[in-house]
Amino acid sequence: MLTTRPRGTNDILPGEVEKWQFIENEARKVSRDFGYQEIRTPIFEHTELFLRGVGETTDIVEKEMYSFFDRGKRNITLRPEGTASTVRAFLENKLFAEPQPTKMYYIGPMFRYDRPQAGRYRQFHQYGVEVFGSHHPSVDAEVIGLACTYLEKLGLSGIKVHINTVGCPECRPQHHVNLLKYFEDKKDKLCNTCQDRMAKNPLRILDCKNSTCQEISISAPTTESSACSECKGHFQQVLNYLEILEVNYLVDPKLVRGLDYYTHTAFEILVQGIGAQSAICGGGRYNGLIEQCGGKPMPGIGFAMGLERLLLTLNNEKVNLTGLLSNPEIYIAVTSPKAQELSFRLAMELRKKGISTEKDYFEKSLKAQMKAADRFDVKFTLILGEEELANNKIIVKEMATSEQKEIPIDDILSYLERGLLKND
RNA sequence: GUGGGUGUGGCGAAGUGGUCAACGCACCGGAUUGUGGCUCCGGCAUUCGUGGGUUCAAACCCCAUCACUCACCCCA
């Protein structure tokens, strides 16, 4: 073999691709039901979009971007997430001039240079939604409710939403101060990375997996406790709306998100049994992002769902995704070279009528062709040979019952149409 | 970037120094002359990720390298 697929990428093969089509179609349906329209943005953007949009100090920007110079010496990056591109398209195409809010969704590949592991790939796929233009807490709840509805429609039960408020530019500095004050005298006990986090981003100490760090964090000041009254109020209302939607949520004071742009509401949907990467959906509010990208101040909120992780979960939960495969309905077996042309034309006519039809491509024995027909699990096998050709007839064998009849060739189309209708 | 595990035919998998590299599944062919699903028979790796070394002899030992995989960081 010349080479293999690049590390962290996957071929989605026949048999698997039907599942993708299914979950993508369901995403489109649910999005439409909630009033979201699809947007398709380029898979690569100018690097500066992500530098500003995602945040210079995030891991994504610092070590995970697929960036390169194109032949025109432009600095280009394969998109690592969907929100920045959506905001850019919103501004560039002046969608803000339309009636607000703007509710959009996207489905497509994203790229991050990570070490692959279960549920993490260098090219992965996300279904995401974004709402621009409204601060209203019901929007936060709607977006979360949309994610839950989608997952439930796919057959996942017991969805649990973890939710928190990460504050706003007004109160976040105060929270940092409170955290630093709290951790100051305990610094020696923290793990090395958390000691670094003291300086860089003390918020992240809260979700460190080191057990002593966790113990220390238990009684750390929560974001909610340091939140300003506006943030608190917003958060309470979001929770209230979630209850109206009967969304099963858990306030998780330790939930923080790694992207710089989040404000107020942050949430994740976690599942078990698919490895260490258990968040299949993450999102939150980003009220500063549109302005950050050069627009007028305008609030926004959204989520992104990892489709590989979703598929892993559906698989793990034994959600039935079978029956998505479509087998041919008819197999045409040919036993005489003379019958080849007629059978070929017949196959084409059936296909044009919307009757999916398979045939042999090797001039195999009838036995072998019957075997193939059986494997395709067709309803009828047509047999065409010298005798049939001579009599202007064709044998129709119903595979399930093994019954077979001779039908005049001229009547075969209508005969099959009736026969296929009978059991559908 | 760091650490662990694994690499034998299309897939699963035995074999840990000494004839032809088990077996199962899948695939292909056949079991009297034109018919599937069961059964039976036959076929299917000059070769054990790759390169080098040790040895009379290596899939099995050593070194290197690559790939896959899981985990950390972080995220979907």
Short mmCIF file of N, CA and C (backbone and C1' of nucleotides) in Angstrom, two decimals, chain B residues 11-59:
data_model
loop_
_atom_site.label_atom_id
_atom_site.label_comp_id
_atom_site.label_asym_id
_atom_site.label_seq_id
_atom_site.Cartn_x
_atom_site.Cartn_y
_atom_site.Cartn_z
P C B 11 -7.35 -7.45 7.86
"O5'" C B 11 -8.56 -8.02 8.71
"C5'" C B 11 -9.64 -7.17 9.09
"C4'" C B 11 -10.64 -7.97 9.89
"C3'" C B 11 -10.11 -8.61 11.16
"O3'" C B 11 -10.08 -7.68 12.24
"C1'" C B 11 -11.38 -10.20 9.96
P G B 12 -9.00 -7.91 13.41
"O5'" G B 12 -9.50 -9.24 14.12
"C5'" G B 12 -10.66 -9.21 14.96
"C4'" G B 12 -10.91 -10.59 15.51
"C3'" G B 12 -9.78 -11.24 16.29
"O3'" G B 12 -9.67 -10.76 17.60
"C1'" G B 12 -10.74 -12.82 14.83
P A B 13 -8.21 -10.69 18.30
"O5'" A B 13 -7.66 -12.19 18.20
"C5'" A B 13 -8.19 -13.20 19.05
"C4'" A B 13 -7.67 -14.56 18.65
"C3'" A B 13 -6.19 -14.81 18.88
"O3'" A B 13 -5.92 -15.15 20.23
"C1'" A B 13 -6.81 -15.61 16.73
P A B 14 -4.40 -15.33 20.71
"O5'" A B 14 -4.05 -16.78 20.16
"C5'" A B 14 -3.54 -17.74 21.05
"C4'" A B 14 -3.36 -19.06 20.35
"C3'" A B 14 -1.93 -19.56 20.35
"O3'" A B 14 -1.59 -20.12 21.60
"C1'" A B 14 -2.93 -19.95 18.24
P G B 15 -0.40 -19.50 22.44
"O5'" G B 15 0.88 -19.91 21.59
"C5'" G B 15 1.14 -21.29 21.35
"C4'" G B 15 1.92 -21.44 20.08
"C3'" G B 15 3.30 -20.80 20.09
"O3'" G B 15 4.24 -21.71 20.66
"C1'" G B 15 2.18 -20.31 18.05
P U B 16 5.26 -21.26 21.79
"O5'" U B 16 6.11 -20.21 20.97
"C5'" U B 16 7.50 -20.40 20.82
"C4'" U B 16 8.25 -19.28 21.53
"C3'" U B 16 8.63 -19.57 22.99
"O3'" U B 16 10.01 -19.83 23.04
"C1'" U B 16 7.65 -17.40 22.70
P G B 17 10.81 -20.92 23.44
"O5'" G B 17 11.52 -21.13 22.03
"C5'" G B 17 12.06 -20.06 21.41
"C4'" G B 17 12.50 -20.42 20.03
"C3'" G B 17 12.91 -21.87 19.79
"O3'" G B 17 11.77 -22.50 19.16
"C1'" G B 17 14.50 -20.33 18.86
P G B 18 11.69 -23.97 18.68
"O5'" G B 18 12.59 -24.01 17.37
"C5'" G B 18 12.05 -23.73 16.08
"C4'" G B 18 12.65 -24.68 15.04
"C3'" G B 18 12.22 -26.14 15.30
"O3'" G B 18 11.15 -26.47 14.40
"C1'" G B 18 14.64 -25.92 15.07
P U B 19 11.22 -27.02 12.90
"O5'" U B 19 9.69 -27.34 12.61
"C5'" U B 19 9.21 -27.19 11.31
"C4'" U B 19 10.15 -27.84 10.32
"C3'" U B 19 9.77 -27.66 8.86
"O3'" U B 19 10.23 -26.40 8.39
"C1'" U B 19 10.33 -29.92 9.23
P C B 20 10.38 -26.10 6.91
"O5'" C B 20 8.92 -26.45 6.41
"C5'" C B 20 7.99 -25.46 6.33
"C4'" C B 20 6.93 -25.83 5.37
"C3'" C B 20 5.57 -25.31 5.82
"O3'" C B 20 5.40 -23.95 5.44
"C1'" C B 20 5.38 -27.58 5.18
P A B 21 4.64 -22.95 6.33
"O5'" A B 21 5.04 -23.05 7.88
"C5'" A B 21 4.35 -23.91 8.75
"C4'" A B 21 3.56 -23.14 9.77
"C3'" A B 21 2.13 -22.80 9.38
"O3'" A B 21 1.30 -23.93 9.58
"C1'" A B 21 3.14 -20.92 10.39
P A B 22 -0.22 -23.81 9.13
"O5'" A B 22 -1.03 -23.34 10.40
"C5'" A B 22 -2.39 -23.72 10.53
"C4'" A B 22 -2.54 -24.66 11.69
"C3'" A B 22 -3.98 -24.91 12.06
"O3'" A B 22 -4.51 -25.98 11.29
"C1'" A B 22 -2.82 -24.19 13.96
P C B 23 -5.59 -25.68 10.21
"O5'" C B 23 -6.84 -25.23 11.07
"C5'" C B 23 -7.29 -26.06 12.15
"C4'" C B 23 -8.05 -25.22 13.14
"C3'" C B 23 -9.16 -24.37 12.53
"O3'" C B 23 -10.33 -25.13 12.30
"C1'" C B 23 -7.90 -23.04 14.01
P G B 24 -11.29 -24.73 11.10
"O5'" G B 24 -12.09 -23.50 11.69
"C5'" G B 24 -12.87 -23.67 12.88
"C4'" G B 24 -13.40 -22.32 13.33
"C3'" G B 24 -14.09 -21.51 12.24
"O3'" G B 24 -15.42 -21.92 12.04
"C1'" G B 24 -12.55 -20.14 13.38
P C B 25 -16.03 -21.82 10.58
"O5'" C B 25 -16.20 -20.25 10.36
"C5'" C B 25 -17.10 -19.49 11.20
"C4'" C B 25 -16.94 -18.02 10.92
"C3'" C B 25 -17.16 -17.60 9.47
"O3'" C B 25 -18.52 -17.47 9.14
"C1'" C B 25 -15.22 -16.54 10.33
P A B 26 -18.97 -17.71 7.63
"O5'" A B 26 -18.18 -16.56 6.85
"C5'" A B 26 -18.62 -15.19 6.94
"C4'" A B 26 -17.67 -14.31 6.16
"C3'" A B 26 -17.53 -14.63 4.68
"O3'" A B 26 -18.58 -14.06 3.93
"C1'" A B 26 -15.39 -14.33 5.64
P C B 27 -19.11 -14.83 2.68
"O5'" C B 27 -17.89 -14.75 1.66
"C5'" C B 27 -17.44 -13.50 1.16
"C4'" C B 27 -16.18 -13.69 0.36
"C3'" C B 27 -16.28 -14.73 -0.75
"O3'" C B 27 -16.87 -14.20 -1.92
"C1'" C B 27 -14.30 -15.09 0.48
P C B 28 -17.88 -15.12 -2.72
"O5'" C B 28 -16.89 -16.05 -3.56
"C5'" C B 28 -16.00 -15.46 -4.50
"C4'" C B 28 -15.06 -16.51 -5.02
"C3'" C B 28 -15.72 -17.79 -5.49
"O3'" C B 28 -16.26 -17.68 -6.79
"C1'" C B 28 -13.89 -18.33 -4.12
P G B 29 -17.56 -18.53 -7.11
"O5'" G B 29 -17.00 -20.01 -7.26
"C5'" G B 29 -16.12 -20.32 -8.34
"C4'" G B 29 -15.58 -21.71 -8.18
"C3'" G B 29 -16.61 -22.82 -8.06
"O3'" G B 29 -17.15 -23.19 -9.32
"C1'" G B 29 -14.94 -23.15 -6.44
P G B 30 -18.58 -23.81 -9.39
"O5'" G B 30 -18.40 -25.28 -8.76
"C5'" G B 30 -17.68 -26.27 -9.48
"C4'" G B 30 -17.46 -27.47 -8.63
"C3'" G B 30 -18.71 -28.24 -8.20
"O3'" G B 30 -19.19 -29.07 -9.23
"C1'" G B 30 -17.26 -28.00 -6.36
P A B 31 -20.70 -29.56 -9.20
"O5'" A B 31 -20.75 -30.55 -7.94
"C5'" A B 31 -20.13 -31.83 -8.03
"C4'" A B 31 -20.50 -32.64 -6.83
"C3'" A B 31 -22.00 -32.73 -6.54
"O3'" A B 31 -22.63 -33.70 -7.33
"C1'" A B 31 -20.85 -32.19 -4.56
P U B 32 -24.16 -33.70 -7.47
"O5'" U B 32 -24.38 -34.39 -8.87
"C5'" U B 32 -24.99 -33.68 -9.88
"C4'" U B 32 -24.10 -33.67 -11.10
"C3'" U B 32 -24.91 -33.83 -12.39
"O3'" U B 32 -25.13 -32.55 -12.97
"C1'" U B 32 -23.32 -35.56 -12.24
P U B 33 -26.11 -31.54 -12.27
"O5'" U B 33 -25.59 -30.18 -12.88
"C5'" U B 33 -26.20 -29.71 -14.04
"C4'" U B 33 -25.24 -29.90 -15.22
"C3'" U B 33 -25.84 -29.38 -16.51
"O3'" U B 33 -25.32 -28.08 -16.74
"C1'" U B 33 -25.16 -31.64 -16.78
P G B 34 -26.21 -26.82 -16.59
"O5'" G B 34 -26.15 -26.31 -15.10
"C5'" G B 34 -27.05 -26.42 -14.17
"C4'" G B 34 -28.01 -25.25 -14.09
"C3'" G B 34 -29.37 -25.65 -13.56
"O3'" G B 34 -29.44 -25.34 -12.19
"C1'" G B 34 -29.52 -24.04 -15.31
P U B 35 -28.89 -26.28 -11.05
"O5'" U B 35 -29.12 -25.42 -9.74
"C5'" U B 35 -28.28 -24.29 -9.50
"C4'" U B 35 -29.12 -23.27 -8.79
"C3'" U B 35 -29.89 -23.88 -7.63
"O3'" U B 35 -29.12 -23.54 -6.49
"C1'" U B 35 -31.24 -22.39 -8.97
P G B 36 -29.21 -24.17 -5.09
"O5'" G B 36 -29.07 -22.85 -4.23
"C5'" G B 36 -27.90 -22.02 -4.41
"C4'" G B 36 -28.02 -20.86 -3.48
"C3'" G B 36 -28.29 -21.23 -2.03
"O3'" G B 36 -27.05 -21.45 -1.38
"C1'" G B 36 -29.80 -19.55 -2.71
P G B 37 -26.91 -22.55 -0.23
"O5'" G B 37 -27.47 -21.88 1.08
"C5'" G B 37 -26.81 -20.75 1.70
"C4'" G B 37 -27.78 -20.14 2.68
"C3'" G B 37 -28.13 -21.07 3.83
"O3'" G B 37 -27.49 -20.60 5.02
"C1'" G B 37 -30.11 -20.23 2.75
P C B 38 -26.19 -21.38 5.57
"O5'" C B 38 -26.67 -22.85 5.97
"C5'" C B 38 -27.35 -23.07 7.19
"C4'" C B 38 -27.55 -24.56 7.38
"C3'" C B 38 -26.31 -25.42 7.15
"O3'" C B 38 -25.48 -25.46 8.30
"C1'" C B 38 -28.13 -26.36 6.00
P U B 39 -23.90 -25.61 8.18
"O5'" U B 39 -23.76 -27.09 7.59
"C5'" U B 39 -24.17 -28.21 8.37
"C4'" U B 39 -24.00 -29.47 7.56
"C3'" U B 39 -22.62 -29.68 6.98
"O3'" U B 39 -21.74 -30.24 7.93
"C1'" U B 39 -24.25 -30.10 5.31
P C B 40 -20.18 -29.90 7.89
"O5'" C B 40 -19.69 -30.74 6.63
"C5'" C B 40 -19.75 -32.17 6.66
"C4'" C B 40 -19.40 -32.71 5.30
"C3'" C B 40 -18.09 -32.20 4.71
"O3'" C B 40 -16.99 -32.92 5.22
"C1'" C B 40 -19.78 -32.06 3.07
P C B 41 -15.57 -32.20 5.36
"O5'" C B 41 -15.09 -32.14 3.85
"C5'" C B 41 -14.82 -33.34 3.13
"C4'" C B 41 -14.50 -33.01 1.69
"C3'" C B 41 -13.40 -31.97 1.49
"O3'" C B 41 -12.11 -32.53 1.63
"C1'" C B 41 -15.21 -31.46 0.08
P G B 42 -10.92 -31.65 2.23
"O5'" G B 42 -10.61 -30.66 1.02
"C5'" G B 42 -10.02 -31.17 -0.16
"C4'" G B 42 -10.07 -30.13 -1.25
"C3'" G B 42 -9.34 -28.82 -0.97
"O3'" G B 42 -7.94 -28.95 -1.14
"C1'" G B 42 -11.43 -28.35 -1.94
P G B 43 -6.97 -27.94 -0.33
"O5'" G B 43 -7.20 -26.57 -1.10
"C5'" G B 43 -6.83 -26.44 -2.47
"C4'" G B 43 -7.16 -25.06 -2.96
"C3'" G B 43 -6.53 -23.94 -2.14
"O3'" G B 43 -5.19 -23.71 -2.52
"C1'" G B 43 -8.81 -23.44 -2.55
P C B 44 -4.15 -23.33 -1.37
"O5'" C B 44 -4.57 -21.83 -1.01
"C5'" C B 44 -4.50 -20.80 -1.99
"C4'" C B 44 -5.15 -19.56 -1.44
"C3'" C B 44 -4.61 -19.10 -0.09
"O3'" C B 44 -3.41 -18.35 -0.23
"C1'" C B 44 -6.97 -19.05 -0.06
P A B 45 -2.05 -18.87 0.45
"O5'" A B 45 -1.90 -17.87 1.66
"C5'" A B 45 -1.84 -16.45 1.43
"C4'" A B 45 -0.74 -15.85 2.24
"C3'" A B 45 0.61 -16.51 2.05
"O3'" A B 45 1.20 -15.88 0.91
"C1'" A B 45 0.19 -16.08 4.37
P U B 46 2.64 -15.32 0.78
"O5'" U B 46 3.41 -16.70 1.04
"C5'" U B 46 4.31 -17.17 0.08
"C4'" U B 46 5.58 -17.52 0.77
"C3'" U B 46 6.68 -16.45 0.71
"O3'" U B 46 6.49 -15.45 1.71
"C1'" U B 46 7.56 -18.61 0.27
P U B 47 6.99 -13.95 1.37
"O5'" U B 47 7.01 -13.17 2.75
"C5'" U B 47 5.81 -12.67 3.32
"C4'" U B 47 5.55 -13.36 4.64
"C3'" U B 47 6.73 -13.38 5.60
"O3'" U B 47 6.74 -12.18 6.36
"C1'" U B 47 5.54 -15.46 5.59
P C B 48 7.84 -11.93 7.48
"O5'" C B 48 6.95 -11.42 8.71
"C5'" C B 48 5.69 -10.79 8.54
"C4'" C B 48 4.79 -11.24 9.67
"C3'" C B 48 5.34 -10.91 11.05
"O3'" C B 48 4.47 -9.91 11.58
"C1'" C B 48 4.59 -13.20 10.88
P G B 49 4.88 -8.80 12.57
"O5'" G B 49 4.73 -7.47 11.71
"C5'" G B 49 3.78 -7.43 10.65
"C4'" G B 49 3.88 -6.07 9.99
"C3'" G B 49 5.27 -5.73 9.48
"O3'" G B 49 5.48 -6.24 8.18
"C1'" G B 49 4.41 -3.92 10.74
P U B 50 6.89 -6.79 7.76
"O5'" U B 50 7.79 -5.47 7.67
"C5'" U B 50 7.56 -4.50 6.65
"C4'" U B 50 8.50 -3.34 6.85
"C3'" U B 50 9.97 -3.71 6.99
"O3'" U B 50 10.58 -3.90 5.73
"C1'" U B 50 9.40 -2.22 8.70
P G B 51 11.82 -4.92 5.60
"O5'" G B 51 12.99 -4.14 6.33
"C5'" G B 51 13.56 -2.98 5.71
"C4'" G B 51 14.59 -2.36 6.61
"C3'" G B 51 15.69 -3.30 7.11
"O3'" G B 51 16.71 -3.49 6.15
"C1'" G B 51 14.88 -2.04 8.91
P G B 52 17.52 -4.89 6.17
"O5'" G B 52 18.37 -4.80 7.52
"C5'" G B 52 19.57 -4.04 7.55
"C4'" G B 52 20.01 -3.82 8.97
"C3'" G B 52 20.61 -5.02 9.70
"O3'" G B 52 21.94 -5.30 9.30
"C1'" G B 52 19.14 -3.89 11.14
P G B 53 22.42 -6.84 9.34
"O5'" G B 53 22.59 -7.14 10.90
"C5'" G B 53 23.57 -6.43 11.66
"C4'" G B 53 23.39 -6.73 13.13
"C3'" G B 53 23.60 -8.17 13.56
"O3'" G B 53 24.97 -8.49 13.68
"C1'" G B 53 21.67 -7.31 14.60
P U B 54 25.44 -10.03 13.50
"O5'" U B 54 24.89 -10.74 14.79
"C5'" U B 54 25.41 -10.41 16.08
"C4'" U B 54 24.75 -11.27 17.13
"C3'" U B 54 24.76 -12.76 16.84
"O3'" U B 54 26.01 -13.35 17.20
"C1'" U B 54 22.60 -12.13 17.52
P U B 55 26.77 -14.31 16.15
"O5'" U B 55 25.87 -15.62 16.15
"C5'" U B 55 25.63 -16.35 17.35
"C4'" U B 55 24.56 -17.38 17.11
"C3'" U B 55 24.75 -18.22 15.86
"O3'" U B 55 25.68 -19.27 16.07
"C1'" U B 55 22.51 -17.48 15.98
P C B 56 26.77 -19.60 14.92
"O5'" C B 56 25.90 -20.35 13.80
"C5'" C B 56 26.42 -20.48 12.49
"C4'" C B 56 25.48 -21.39 11.72
"C3'" C B 56 24.03 -20.98 11.72
"O3'" C B 56 23.75 -20.00 10.74
"C1'" C B 56 24.18 -23.27 12.26
P A B 57 22.82 -18.75 11.10
"O5'" A B 57 21.42 -19.45 11.39
"C5'" A B 57 20.69 -20.04 10.31
"C4'" A B 57 19.45 -20.71 10.83
"C3'" A B 57 18.50 -19.81 11.60
"O3'" A B 57 17.68 -19.09 10.70
"C1'" A B 57 18.78 -21.84 12.76
P A B 58 17.20 -17.62 11.10
"O5'" A B 58 16.18 -17.91 12.29
"C5'" A B 58 14.95 -18.61 12.12
"C4'" A B 58 13.85 -17.86 12.81
"C3'" A B 58 13.74 -16.44 12.26
"O3'" A B 58 12.81 -16.36 11.18
"C1'" A B 58 14.02 -16.40 14.65
P A B 59 11.31 -16.52 11.11
"O5'" A B 59 10.54 -15.49 12.08
"C5'" A B 59 9.78 -14.41 11.56
"C4'" A B 59 8.84 -13.89 12.60
"C3'" A B 59 9.38 -13.92 14.03
"O3'" A B 59 10.06 -12.73 14.30
"C1'" A B 59 7.21 -14.90 13.94
#
